[in-house]
Coordinates of C-alpha atoms and ligand atoms in Angstrom, one line a residue:
M1 CA -31.4 -5.0 -21.0
G2 CA -29.0 -6.4 -23.4
S3 CA -27.8 -9.2 -20.9
L4 CA -28.5 -12.5 -19.7
R5 CA -27.5 -11.8 -16.2
G6 CA -29.4 -11.5 -13.2
M7 CA -31.9 -8.6 -12.7
E8 CA -32.5 -7.4 -9.3
A9 CA -33.4 -3.5 -9.8
T10 CA -36.4 -1.7 -8.3
P11 CA -37.3 0.8 -10.8
L12 CA -38.2 4.4 -10.0
V13 CA -40.6 6.7 -12.1
V14 CA -40.3 10.4 -11.9
D15 CA -42.3 12.9 -14.0
G16 CA -43.2 10.2 -16.6
A17 CA -39.6 9.0 -16.9
L18 CA -38.6 5.2 -15.8
Y19 CA -35.2 4.7 -14.5
V20 CA -33.7 1.2 -13.8
T21 CA -30.5 -0.4 -13.6
S22 CA -29.3 -3.7 -15.0
A23 CA -26.1 -6.2 -15.0
W24 CA -22.7 -4.3 -15.0
S25 CA -24.4 -1.3 -13.3
F26 CA -25.8 0.1 -16.4
I27 CA -28.5 2.7 -16.1
H28 CA -31.3 3.1 -18.4
A29 CA -34.2 5.9 -18.9
F30 CA -37.4 5.3 -20.6
D31 CA -40.5 7.1 -21.3
A32 CA -42.6 5.4 -18.6
A33 CA -45.9 5.5 -20.8
T34 CA -44.5 4.3 -23.9
G35 CA -41.3 2.4 -23.2
E36 CA -39.3 4.7 -25.6
P37 CA -35.5 4.6 -24.6
M38 CA -34.5 8.3 -23.4
W39 CA -30.8 7.2 -22.8
T40 CA -28.4 4.6 -21.6
Y41 CA -25.5 5.2 -19.2
D42 CA -22.7 2.6 -19.3
P43 CA -20.2 3.3 -16.3
G44 CA -17.5 1.1 -18.0
V45 CA -17.1 -1.3 -15.3
D46 CA -13.9 -3.1 -15.1
R47 CA -15.5 -6.7 -15.9
A48 CA -12.6 -8.5 -14.5
H49 CA -14.0 -7.4 -11.1
A50 CA -16.4 -10.3 -11.6
R51 CA -13.6 -12.3 -9.7
F52 CA -14.6 -10.4 -6.6
V53 CA -18.3 -10.7 -6.7
C54 CA -20.0 -13.6 -4.8
C55 CA -23.5 -13.3 -6.4
D56 CA -23.7 -12.3 -10.1
V57 CA -23.0 -8.8 -11.5
V58 CA -26.3 -7.3 -10.2
N59 CA -27.5 -3.8 -9.3
R60 CA -30.4 -3.2 -7.0
G61 CA -31.4 0.2 -8.5
P62 CA -31.1 4.0 -8.9
A63 CA -31.9 6.9 -6.6
Y64 CA -33.2 10.2 -7.9
Y65 CA -32.9 13.7 -6.5
K66 CA -33.2 17.2 -8.0
G67 CA -32.9 16.2 -11.7
R68 CA -30.0 13.5 -11.3
V69 CA -30.1 9.7 -11.1
Y70 CA -27.6 8.0 -8.7
A71 CA -26.2 4.6 -8.8
G72 CA -23.6 2.4 -7.3
T73 CA -21.3 0.4 -9.9
L74 CA -19.9 -3.1 -9.5
D75 CA -16.2 -1.9 -9.2
G76 CA -17.0 0.4 -6.3
R77 CA -18.0 4.0 -8.0
L78 CA -20.9 6.1 -7.1
V79 CA -22.0 7.8 -10.5
A80 CA -24.4 10.8 -10.6
V81 CA -26.1 11.3 -14.0
D82 CA -28.3 14.0 -15.5
A83 CA -31.7 12.6 -15.4
E84 CA -32.6 14.1 -18.8
T85 CA -29.6 13.5 -20.9
G86 CA -27.8 10.7 -19.3
E87 CA -24.6 12.7 -19.2
L88 CA -22.4 12.0 -15.9
A89 CA -22.3 14.9 -13.5
W90 CA -19.8 13.3 -11.1
E91 CA -18.3 10.3 -10.0
V92 CA -16.6 9.0 -7.0
Q93 CA -14.6 5.8 -6.0
T94 CA -16.3 4.8 -2.9
T95 CA -14.0 1.9 -2.1
P96 CA -10.3 1.2 -2.2
E97 CA -9.3 0.9 -6.1
N98 CA -8.5 -2.8 -7.4
S99 CA -9.8 -4.2 -3.8
A100 CA -12.2 -6.8 -3.3
Y101 CA -15.1 -4.5 -2.2
S102 CA -17.9 -4.4 -4.7
V103 CA -21.2 -2.4 -4.8
T104 CA -24.5 -4.0 -6.0
G105 CA -26.8 -2.3 -3.5
A106 CA -29.2 0.8 -4.6
A107 CA -27.8 4.1 -3.9
R108 CA -30.3 6.2 -1.7
V109 CA -30.7 9.9 -1.3
F110 CA -31.7 11.5 1.9
D111 CA -31.6 15.0 3.3
G112 CA -29.3 16.0 0.2
K113 CA -26.9 13.3 1.0
V114 CA -26.4 9.9 -1.2
L115 CA -25.7 6.9 0.7
I116 CA -23.9 3.9 -0.7
G117 CA -22.7 0.6 1.1
N118 CA -20.9 -2.2 -0.3
S119 CA -20.3 -5.8 -0.7
G120 CA -17.4 -8.1 -0.3
A121 CA -17.4 -10.1 3.1
E122 CA -16.9 -13.3 1.4
F123 CA -13.7 -11.9 -0.1
G124 CA -12.3 -10.3 3.2
V125 CA -13.1 -6.8 3.6
R126 CA -14.5 -4.3 6.4
G127 CA -18.0 -3.1 5.7
Y128 CA -18.8 0.7 6.0
V129 CA -21.4 3.2 4.6
S130 CA -20.6 6.4 3.0
A131 CA -22.8 9.7 2.6
Y132 CA -21.8 12.0 -0.3
D133 CA -23.2 15.7 -1.1
A134 CA -25.8 15.0 -3.7
E135 CA -24.6 18.2 -5.6
S136 CA -21.1 18.1 -5.3
G137 CA -20.2 14.4 -4.7
A138 CA -18.0 15.4 -1.6
L139 CA -17.7 12.9 1.0
I140 CA -19.5 14.0 4.0
W141 CA -19.2 11.1 6.5
R142 CA -18.1 7.3 6.5
T143 CA -19.2 4.9 9.2
Y144 CA -17.6 1.5 9.6
T145 CA -20.0 -1.3 10.7
V146 CA -17.2 -3.4 12.4
P147 CA -14.2 -2.3 14.3
G148 CA -10.6 -2.4 12.6
D149 CA -7.1 -3.1 13.6
P150 CA -7.0 -1.9 17.3
S151 CA -3.2 -1.1 17.0
D152 CA -4.4 1.7 14.4
G153 CA -7.3 3.1 17.0
Q154 CA -10.7 2.8 16.2
E155 CA -12.5 5.7 14.3
T156 CA -14.9 6.3 17.1
E157 CA -15.5 5.7 20.6
W158 CA -18.5 3.4 19.9
L159 CA -16.3 1.2 17.7
E160 CA -13.9 1.0 20.8
W161 CA -16.5 -0.9 22.6
A162 CA -17.8 -2.9 19.9
A163 CA -14.1 -4.0 19.5
E164 CA -14.3 -5.6 23.1
T165 CA -16.9 -8.0 21.6
W166 CA -14.3 -9.5 19.2
S167 CA -11.1 -11.5 19.6
G168 CA -8.1 -12.7 17.8
E169 CA -6.9 -10.9 14.7
W170 CA -10.2 -10.4 12.9
W171 CA -9.2 -7.5 11.0
K172 CA -6.8 -9.4 8.9
A173 CA -9.8 -10.6 6.9
G174 CA -11.8 -7.3 7.3
G175 CA -14.3 -8.9 9.8
G176 CA -17.2 -8.4 7.1
G177 CA -20.4 -6.7 8.1
T178 CA -21.1 -5.4 4.7
A179 CA -24.0 -3.0 4.2
W180 CA -24.9 -4.3 0.7
D181 CA -28.7 -3.7 0.6
A182 CA -30.9 -2.1 3.1
I183 CA -30.4 1.4 4.0
V184 CA -33.5 3.3 5.1
Y185 CA -34.2 6.9 6.5
D186 CA -36.8 7.9 9.0
P187 CA -37.2 11.8 8.3
E188 CA -39.1 12.4 11.3
L189 CA -36.3 10.8 13.7
E190 CA -33.5 11.9 11.4
L191 CA -32.0 8.4 12.0
V192 CA -30.6 6.3 9.2
Y193 CA -31.2 2.5 9.6
I194 CA -28.4 0.1 8.2
G195 CA -28.9 -3.6 7.7
V196 CA -25.5 -5.0 8.5
G197 CA -23.8 -8.3 6.9
N198 CA -22.3 -11.5 7.8
G199 CA -18.7 -12.0 9.4
S200 CA -15.8 -12.5 7.4
P201 CA -14.7 -15.5 7.5
W202 CA -18.1 -17.1 8.3
Y203 CA -17.2 -19.2 11.0
E204 CA -16.6 -17.4 14.5
R205 CA -14.1 -20.0 15.8
I206 CA -11.7 -18.7 13.2
R207 CA -12.7 -15.3 12.9
S208 CA -12.8 -14.5 16.4
P209 CA -11.5 -17.3 18.5
G210 CA -12.3 -16.2 21.8
G211 CA -16.1 -15.9 20.9
G212 CA -18.3 -12.7 21.6
D213 CA -20.8 -11.2 19.8
N214 CA -18.9 -9.4 17.2
L215 CA -20.7 -6.2 17.0
F216 CA -22.1 -4.9 14.5
L217 CA -22.4 -8.2 12.4
S218 CA -25.8 -9.2 11.5
S219 CA -27.4 -6.0 13.2
I220 CA -29.6 -3.2 12.4
L221 CA -27.5 -0.3 13.0
A222 CA -29.2 3.2 13.8
V223 CA -26.9 6.4 13.2
R224 CA -27.5 9.9 12.8
I225 CA -28.1 11.4 9.3
T226 CA -26.0 14.4 9.8
D227 CA -22.8 12.7 11.0
G228 CA -23.3 9.1 10.7
E229 CA -22.8 8.7 14.5
Y230 CA -24.0 5.6 16.3
V231 CA -27.6 6.0 18.1
W232 CA -28.8 2.3 18.8
H233 CA -28.2 -1.3 17.4
Y234 CA -30.1 -4.6 17.6
Q235 CA -28.0 -7.6 16.6
T236 CA -30.1 -10.4 15.3
T237 CA -27.5 -13.2 15.1
P238 CA -24.6 -12.5 17.8
G239 CA -21.4 -14.1 16.8
D240 CA -22.7 -14.9 13.4
N241 CA -21.6 -18.3 12.4
W242 CA -23.6 -19.1 9.4
D243 CA -23.6 -16.3 6.9
Y244 CA -26.7 -14.7 8.5
T245 CA -26.8 -11.3 7.2
A246 CA -29.2 -8.6 8.5
T247 CA -28.9 -6.6 5.2
Q248 CA -32.6 -7.7 4.3
P249 CA -35.2 -5.0 3.8
L250 CA -36.0 -3.0 6.5
M251 CA -39.7 -1.8 6.6
L252 CA -40.8 1.1 8.8
A253 CA -44.4 1.3 9.8
D254 CA -46.4 2.4 12.7
L255 CA -48.4 -0.2 14.3
E256 CA -50.5 -0.6 17.2
I257 CA -49.3 -3.1 19.5
D258 CA -50.7 -4.2 23.0
G259 CA -53.1 -1.1 22.7
R260 CA -49.8 1.4 22.2
G261 CA -48.9 2.9 19.0
R262 CA -45.3 1.9 18.1
K263 CA -43.0 3.1 15.4
V264 CA -41.4 -0.1 14.3
I265 CA -38.9 -1.5 12.0
M266 CA -39.9 -5.0 10.4
Q267 CA -37.2 -7.2 9.1
A268 CA -37.3 -10.9 8.0
P269 CA -33.4 -11.4 7.6
K270 CA -31.6 -14.5 6.6
N271 CA -31.6 -16.1 9.9
G272 CA -35.2 -17.1 9.6
F273 CA -36.9 -14.9 12.4
F274 CA -39.4 -12.1 11.6
Y275 CA -38.5 -9.1 13.9
V276 CA -40.5 -6.0 15.0
I277 CA -38.5 -3.4 16.6
D278 CA -38.9 0.0 17.9
R279 CA -37.2 2.1 15.8
E280 CA -36.7 5.2 18.1
T281 CA -34.8 3.1 20.7
G282 CA -33.8 -0.3 19.2
E283 CA -36.1 -2.1 21.8
F284 CA -36.9 -5.5 20.9
I285 CA -40.8 -5.9 20.5
S286 CA -41.3 -9.2 19.1
G287 CA -39.7 -12.1 16.9
E288 CA -41.0 -15.5 15.7
A289 CA -39.6 -17.9 13.3
F290 CA -41.2 -17.7 9.9
A291 CA -39.3 -20.7 8.3
Q292 CA -37.7 -24.0 9.5
V293 CA -34.4 -23.0 11.5
T294 CA -32.5 -25.5 13.3
W295 CA -29.5 -23.0 14.5
A296 CA -31.9 -21.7 17.4
T297 CA -35.0 -22.8 19.0
G298 CA -36.6 -19.5 19.5
L299 CA -35.5 -16.0 21.2
T300 CA -35.7 -14.8 24.7
P301 CA -38.1 -12.0 26.0
E302 CA -35.0 -9.6 25.2
G303 CA -34.7 -11.1 21.6
R304 CA -31.6 -13.1 21.9
P305 CA -31.5 -16.2 19.9
I306 CA -31.7 -19.6 22.0
E307 CA -29.0 -21.4 20.0
N308 CA -28.7 -24.9 19.2
P309 CA -25.0 -25.9 20.6
V310 CA -24.6 -28.2 17.5
A311 CA -24.9 -25.2 15.2
R312 CA -22.5 -23.1 17.2
D313 CA -19.9 -25.9 17.7
L314 CA -19.9 -27.2 13.8
T315 CA -17.9 -30.2 14.9
G316 CA -17.4 -32.3 12.1
G317 CA -20.2 -31.5 9.5
V318 CA -23.5 -30.0 10.6
H319 CA -26.7 -29.6 8.3
V320 CA -28.1 -26.2 9.3
A321 CA -31.4 -24.6 8.5
P322 CA -31.5 -22.0 6.9
G323 CA -28.5 -22.0 4.4
P324 CA -26.6 -19.0 3.6
A325 CA -29.1 -17.9 0.9
G326 CA -31.3 -17.2 4.0
S327 CA -34.9 -18.1 4.6
H328 CA -35.5 -14.7 3.1
S329 CA -32.7 -12.5 1.1
W330 CA -32.8 -9.1 -0.4
H331 CA -36.1 -9.6 -2.2
P332 CA -38.2 -6.6 -1.4
M333 CA -41.2 -7.0 1.0
S334 CA -44.4 -5.2 1.0
F335 CA -46.8 -4.2 3.8
H336 CA -50.7 -3.7 3.3
P337 CA -52.1 -1.2 5.9
E338 CA -55.7 -2.5 5.6
T339 CA -54.8 -6.1 5.9
G340 CA -52.1 -5.4 8.3
L341 CA -50.0 -8.1 6.6
V342 CA -46.2 -8.2 5.4
Y343 CA -45.8 -10.0 1.9
F344 CA -42.5 -11.8 1.3
P345 CA -40.9 -14.8 -0.4
V346 CA -39.9 -17.5 2.0
M347 CA -37.3 -20.5 1.3
E348 CA -37.0 -23.5 3.2
H349 CA -33.3 -25.2 2.9
S350 CA -30.0 -26.1 4.6
I351 CA -26.4 -26.5 4.1
L352 CA -23.8 -28.6 5.3
H353 CA -21.6 -26.3 7.2
A354 CA -17.8 -27.7 7.6
V355 CA -15.1 -25.5 9.0
N356 CA -11.6 -25.3 7.6
D357 CA -9.7 -24.7 10.7
D358 CA -6.4 -24.4 8.5
W359 CA -8.0 -21.4 6.8
D360 CA -5.6 -18.5 6.3
Y361 CA -6.6 -15.1 4.8
D362 CA -5.8 -14.7 1.2
A363 CA -6.4 -11.7 -0.5
R364 CA -6.4 -13.4 -4.1
T365 CA -9.6 -15.3 -3.4
E366 CA -12.7 -16.1 -1.3
N367 CA -12.5 -16.0 2.5
I368 CA -15.3 -18.1 3.8
G369 CA -13.4 -20.7 5.7
G370 CA -15.4 -23.5 4.8
D371 CA -14.1 -27.0 4.0
W372 CA -15.9 -27.8 0.9
E373 CA -14.3 -31.2 0.4
Y374 CA -15.6 -32.4 3.8
D375 CA -17.0 -35.9 3.6
G376 CA -16.8 -37.2 7.1
P377 CA -19.6 -37.6 9.8
T378 CA -22.5 -35.3 9.9
A379 CA -25.1 -34.0 12.3
G380 CA -28.6 -32.8 11.8
T381 CA -30.7 -33.5 8.9
P382 CA -31.0 -31.9 5.5
T383 CA -34.0 -29.9 4.7
V384 CA -36.0 -30.5 1.4
S385 CA -35.6 -27.3 -0.5
T386 CA -38.9 -25.7 -0.7
G387 CA -40.5 -22.2 -1.4
H388 CA -43.5 -20.1 -1.0
L389 CA -45.0 -16.6 -0.8
V390 CA -46.0 -15.7 2.8
A391 CA -48.4 -13.2 4.3
W392 CA -47.2 -12.5 7.9
D393 CA -49.0 -10.8 10.5
P394 CA -46.3 -8.8 12.3
V395 CA -48.4 -7.9 15.3
G396 CA -49.7 -11.5 16.0
Q397 CA -46.3 -12.9 14.8
R398 CA -48.1 -15.7 12.8
E399 CA -48.5 -16.7 9.4
A400 CA -52.0 -15.5 7.6
W401 CA -51.5 -17.6 4.4
R402 CA -49.1 -18.9 2.1
V403 CA -48.7 -20.0 -1.6
E404 CA -46.4 -22.6 -2.4
H405 CA -44.3 -22.3 -5.5
P406 CA -42.7 -24.8 -7.8
D407 CA -39.1 -23.3 -7.1
P408 CA -37.6 -22.4 -3.8
L409 CA -36.6 -19.0 -4.7
S410 CA -39.0 -16.5 -5.9
G411 CA -39.2 -12.7 -6.4
G412 CA -39.8 -9.4 -4.4
T413 CA -43.4 -8.3 -3.9
L414 CA -45.7 -5.2 -4.2
A415 CA -49.0 -4.6 -2.4
T416 CA -51.4 -2.1 -3.9
A417 CA -54.3 -0.1 -2.4
G418 CA -56.7 -2.1 -4.7
G419 CA -56.0 -5.1 -2.4
L420 CA -53.6 -6.9 -4.6
V421 CA -50.4 -8.5 -4.0
F422 CA -48.0 -8.9 -7.0
Q423 CA -45.1 -11.1 -7.2
G424 CA -42.8 -12.9 -9.9
R425 CA -41.4 -16.5 -9.8
G426 CA -38.2 -18.3 -11.0
D427 CA -40.4 -19.9 -13.9
G428 CA -41.3 -16.6 -15.5
Q429 CA -44.6 -16.1 -13.9
L430 CA -45.9 -12.8 -12.7
R431 CA -48.8 -13.3 -10.6
A432 CA -51.6 -11.0 -8.6
Y433 CA -53.1 -12.4 -5.4
R434 CA -56.0 -11.2 -3.3
A435 CA -54.1 -9.4 -0.6
S436 CA -56.7 -10.8 2.2
D437 CA -56.5 -14.4 1.5
G438 CA -53.8 -15.3 -1.2
H439 CA -56.5 -16.1 -3.8
L440 CA -55.1 -16.4 -7.4
L441 CA -56.4 -13.5 -9.8
W442 CA -54.1 -12.9 -12.9
G443 CA -50.9 -14.5 -14.1
F444 CA -48.7 -13.5 -17.1
Q445 CA -45.7 -15.9 -18.5
N446 CA -42.5 -14.3 -19.2
E447 CA -39.5 -16.2 -21.0
T448 CA -37.2 -15.7 -17.9
G449 CA -37.7 -15.6 -14.1
I450 CA -38.4 -12.6 -12.3
A451 CA -36.8 -11.8 -8.8
A452 CA -37.1 -8.2 -8.5
P453 CA -40.1 -6.4 -7.1
P454 CA -43.0 -5.0 -9.2
I455 CA -43.7 -1.2 -8.8
T456 CA -46.9 0.6 -9.7
F457 CA -47.1 4.3 -11.0
Q458 CA -49.4 6.3 -12.6
V459 CA -48.7 8.5 -16.1
D460 CA -51.8 10.8 -17.2
G461 CA -54.0 9.0 -14.9
V462 CA -53.3 5.4 -16.1
Q463 CA -52.1 3.1 -13.7
H464 CA -49.2 1.0 -15.0
L465 CA -47.2 -2.1 -13.4
A466 CA -43.7 -2.3 -14.1
V467 CA -41.1 -5.1 -13.3
L468 CA -37.5 -6.0 -14.2
A469 CA -37.3 -9.5 -15.3
G470 CA -33.9 -11.7 -15.6
W471 CA -32.9 -14.7 -13.6
G472 CA -29.4 -14.9 -12.2
G473 CA -27.6 -14.9 -8.9
P474 CA -25.0 -17.2 -7.0
D475 CA -27.2 -20.3 -7.6
V476 CA -27.5 -20.1 -11.3
L477 CA -23.9 -19.1 -11.7
F478 CA -23.0 -22.4 -9.4
N479 CA -25.8 -24.5 -11.3
D480 CA -25.8 -27.3 -8.4
P481 CA -28.4 -29.8 -9.6
E482 CA -29.6 -29.9 -5.7
G483 CA -29.3 -26.0 -5.7
I484 CA -32.1 -23.6 -4.7
G485 CA -32.1 -21.0 -7.5
G486 CA -34.3 -23.0 -10.0
G487 CA -35.6 -20.7 -12.6
R488 CA -35.7 -19.9 -16.4
T489 CA -32.6 -18.1 -17.7
G490 CA -32.6 -15.6 -20.5
P491 CA -32.7 -12.1 -21.8
G492 CA -33.3 -9.4 -19.2
R493 CA -36.1 -7.2 -19.8
L494 CA -38.6 -4.5 -18.4
L495 CA -42.2 -5.5 -18.7
V496 CA -44.9 -2.6 -18.2
F497 CA -48.5 -3.4 -18.0
K498 CA -51.6 -1.5 -17.8
L499 CA -55.3 -2.5 -18.2
D500 CA -56.1 -3.2 -21.9
G501 CA -52.4 -3.1 -22.7
E502 CA -51.6 -4.6 -26.2
A503 CA -48.0 -5.4 -26.5
T504 CA -46.8 -8.7 -27.2
L505 CA -43.6 -10.3 -26.3
P506 CA -40.9 -11.6 -29.1
P507 CA -40.8 -15.3 -29.5
P508 CA -38.3 -17.1 -26.8
A509 CA -34.8 -17.8 -27.9
P510 CA -34.4 -21.2 -29.4
E511 CA -33.0 -23.9 -27.0
P512 CA -29.3 -24.6 -27.5
G513 CA -28.6 -28.1 -29.5
P514 CA -27.0 -30.8 -28.2
I515 CA -23.3 -30.5 -26.7
P516 CA -20.9 -31.1 -29.9
V517 CA -18.0 -33.6 -29.8
P518 CA -14.9 -31.3 -29.3
T519 CA -12.4 -31.6 -31.9
F520 CA -9.6 -30.3 -30.0
T521 CA -7.6 -32.6 -27.7
V522 CA -5.2 -32.1 -24.8
A523 CA -2.6 -34.7 -23.8
A524 CA -3.5 -35.7 -20.2
T525 CA -3.5 -38.6 -18.0
P526 CA -6.7 -39.9 -16.3
A527 CA -4.8 -38.6 -12.9
E528 CA -4.2 -35.3 -14.6
V529 CA -7.9 -35.0 -15.5
D530 CA -8.9 -35.7 -11.9
E531 CA -6.6 -33.1 -10.8
G532 CA -8.1 -30.7 -13.3
A533 CA -11.5 -31.4 -11.6
T534 CA -10.1 -30.3 -8.4
L535 CA -8.7 -27.2 -9.7
Y536 CA -12.0 -26.4 -11.6
N537 CA -13.7 -26.9 -8.4
D538 CA -11.5 -24.3 -6.6
F539 CA -11.5 -21.8 -9.0
C540 CA -14.1 -22.0 -11.9
I541 CA -17.1 -23.6 -10.4
S542 CA -18.6 -20.6 -8.9
C543 CA -19.3 -18.9 -12.4
H544 CA -19.3 -21.7 -15.1
G545 CA -21.0 -24.3 -12.8
A546 CA -21.1 -27.6 -11.0
D547 CA -19.7 -30.4 -13.5
A548 CA -18.7 -27.9 -16.0
V549 CA -22.4 -27.3 -16.9
S550 CA -23.5 -23.7 -17.3
G551 CA -26.6 -22.3 -15.3
G552 CA -27.3 -20.3 -18.6
I553 CA -25.8 -16.8 -17.9
T554 CA -22.2 -17.6 -18.1
P555 CA -20.5 -19.4 -21.5
D556 CA -21.1 -23.3 -21.1
L557 CA -17.5 -24.4 -21.3
R558 CA -18.2 -27.8 -22.7
R559 CA -19.4 -25.7 -25.7
A560 CA -15.8 -24.2 -26.2
T561 CA -15.0 -23.8 -29.8
E562 CA -11.7 -25.1 -31.3
A563 CA -10.4 -21.4 -31.4
V564 CA -11.1 -21.0 -27.7
H565 CA -9.3 -24.1 -26.7
Q566 CA -6.4 -23.0 -28.9
T567 CA -6.1 -19.7 -26.9
F568 CA -7.1 -21.2 -23.5
S569 CA -4.5 -20.1 -21.5
D570 CA -4.4 -16.7 -23.0
I571 CA -8.1 -16.5 -21.8
V572 CA -7.2 -18.1 -18.2
L573 CA -4.0 -16.5 -17.6
G574 CA -3.5 -13.8 -19.9
G575 CA -6.9 -12.0 -19.5
V576 CA -7.8 -11.6 -23.1
R577 CA -11.4 -11.9 -22.4
A578 CA -11.3 -9.7 -19.3
P579 CA -13.6 -7.0 -21.2
L580 CA -16.3 -9.8 -21.3
G581 CA -16.3 -10.6 -17.8
M582 CA -13.6 -13.6 -17.7
P583 CA -10.8 -12.3 -15.2
P584 CA -7.2 -13.4 -15.5
F585 CA -6.0 -15.8 -12.7
D586 CA -2.3 -15.8 -13.5
D587 CA -1.9 -15.2 -9.7
L588 CA -3.5 -18.4 -8.8
L589 CA -2.9 -20.7 -11.6
T590 CA 0.2 -22.0 -13.7
E591 CA 0.3 -23.1 -17.4
E592 CA 0.1 -26.8 -16.1
D593 CA -2.8 -26.2 -13.9
V594 CA -4.6 -24.6 -17.0
R595 CA -3.9 -27.6 -19.1
R596 CA -5.5 -30.0 -16.5
I597 CA -8.7 -27.7 -16.1
Q598 CA -8.7 -27.8 -19.8
A599 CA -8.5 -31.5 -19.9
Y600 CA -11.3 -31.9 -17.5
I601 CA -13.6 -29.5 -19.5
L602 CA -12.9 -31.5 -22.5
S603 CA -13.5 -34.7 -20.8
R604 CA -16.9 -33.3 -19.6
A605 CA -17.5 -32.2 -23.2
R606 CA -17.2 -35.7 -24.7
E607 CA -19.1 -37.1 -21.9
S608 CA -22.0 -35.0 -22.3
A609 CA -21.7 -35.3 -26.0
S610 CA -21.7 -39.1 -26.0
S611 CA -24.5 -39.2 -23.7
S612 CA -27.2 -36.9 -25.5
P613 CA -29.8 -38.5 -27.7
Ligands
CA1 CA1 -22.8 -13.3 2.7

C-alpha cells in the first residue's frame, strides 16, 4: 500500500477485480486472482488536514455501483472513479472546505444514491449524512444528526423536538453526533440506519449544562432512503458523557425470538452493551453487557441505561470503563446463521475522565473538554487492559465462547459457510477458528498487525481470502506505554490466500538502530525545556507520541537530523512539510514556543541516546 499508516478498509471484489482504499484515501484496483495492479487513484488529499483527524489518516473502504468505484476522502470529498481505468468521473466536496470535518468512513451505494457521513466531533463539528446521485454527483438530501443553532431555525420539524433535549449553547461546538462509520440499508423496508457518534465536547455538563438526552447523539437513527426523513431512533447512551459513539457496525438479521420472527439490528457499540433492536419500529428487544462497564449497572426493560451517578457527575477524576476506545469500535462483526453467533473483538479498559470546566470552544484545536493535566483525587478503579475475540449469542444475550489475545485491540471478523471464523490481531497473526467453539485451526504470521476484516470471494470457482494489513490508529500515534493499541507497525499490504497458495512475503524491514546523540543544540534553560514538554503534550503528542517516542507510523522526533533541526521552525510554523502530513501551527505557536519544543525534543533524544546499550 506504500504507507506505514493504519489500514482499516474492507476490500470489495466485483467481476474478478479487487478494490480497496488505503491511507490518505488512495483507491487501488487489482486483479483479484493474481494481485496484478490495475490502477491506483490518488485523490490528492491536503495532508495538512491531518491536524483535524483524531484517529489516523485511514479510510474504511470503497463502494461499487454500475462500473464506478466510490470513496470518501480525508479532506471531505466524495469521488467517483471509473472501475476499469481509475479515471475520475466526478467529485464533490461534502463538507465545508478547510473545516475540521473529515471523512474516514466507507462510501455506500443504495438505490442509486451514494451515502457518505463524516468525522470531527472531537474538533467541534455538527454531524450529518449526505446522499448524492450516483450517476451525476448531485446532492439529493442531507440529514443532520443533531440540532443546530435554534436562532437559525432547525432544518426539519423532528430536529425541532430533538433540540428540546439540549440546553445551553451546544451549537457553538457543533454538538457532534458525526456518522463516521455505520450506514446500512434495508431494501425491503427502504430504510437507512445511521450509527450516530458522541457529543462535542464529550462532557454533558459543559456541552448541555441543563442536561437532557441530547438527541440523536449515540443513537441508531432510521431515515427514509428517498428523502432522509426521520422514521425512528433508539438512543444507546442518553446524554453521552464518555465518548460512547453508536457508530459501530449495524448488522441486519432475521432472528426467532420468543417464538416470533423478528427483523432486527444487532449492534455492540462502544458503551459495552450488545443490543438487539426491532428494525421496523426501533423497539428495544434486549441488551446485555458484553464487557466490563462501570458507567451503568444494566438496562431497564425499555432499554434505557441504569447509570452509575459517579460516572455521570464526574466530580474530580473518575475512572470509567469502557474508555473512549470502546468495548468494541469500528471493527466489523460477523454472524453465522448456523451457529446463531455473532463474532467480534472486545476490549476491557478504562480511562480517567476529568472535566475542564473552563473549557471554551476553539476552532483551531480539539474540543473534547477534558482536563488532561488533572492529578487530584480520583474515584473508581482503573481496569487492566485486555482483549479477546468473543462469540455472542444474540438471542440468549450471553457469551458462547472467547479467545484471549496478547494485545487488547484486535481486528474485524469474517464467518464462512465452511464453519470458520477468521480474525487478524495486532501482533500480525491472521487466524482461523472453528465457528462453533473457537478451536484454533490455522494461523499466518504477517509482519504488521491486522485491524481490518478479512473477506472471502471466488474467482473461476477458486475460493480466496483477502485482508488488508497495517497497524495504526490513535493509540499508535499517541503511543502511551500504558495504552491499548499495542501491535506491530510496518508496511501496509493486501494479503490474499487460497488453498495451496505459493507466494511468500518479502523479508521484514530491519529494526531501527539506537537513537543517535544529536549534534544540534538549542540554548534553553531547564525551565524552558519543561515548558517545551508542556507545549509538546498540548500540540505534538497526539501524532508524535508520548515522551517524544514515535509509535512507528510518524517520524520519531528524537531521530531528527541536523538539517531538520536547522529548519525546525520552517516546518512547525511555516508548513514546509505540509505535503508530507506535518501541518503548520503558526496560528497556535510562536517562535519562542517552537524553540522550547525543540529543546525538549533534543533533551529527550539525549536521554534516549545515553540510555541505549
Ligand atoms: Ca469520538
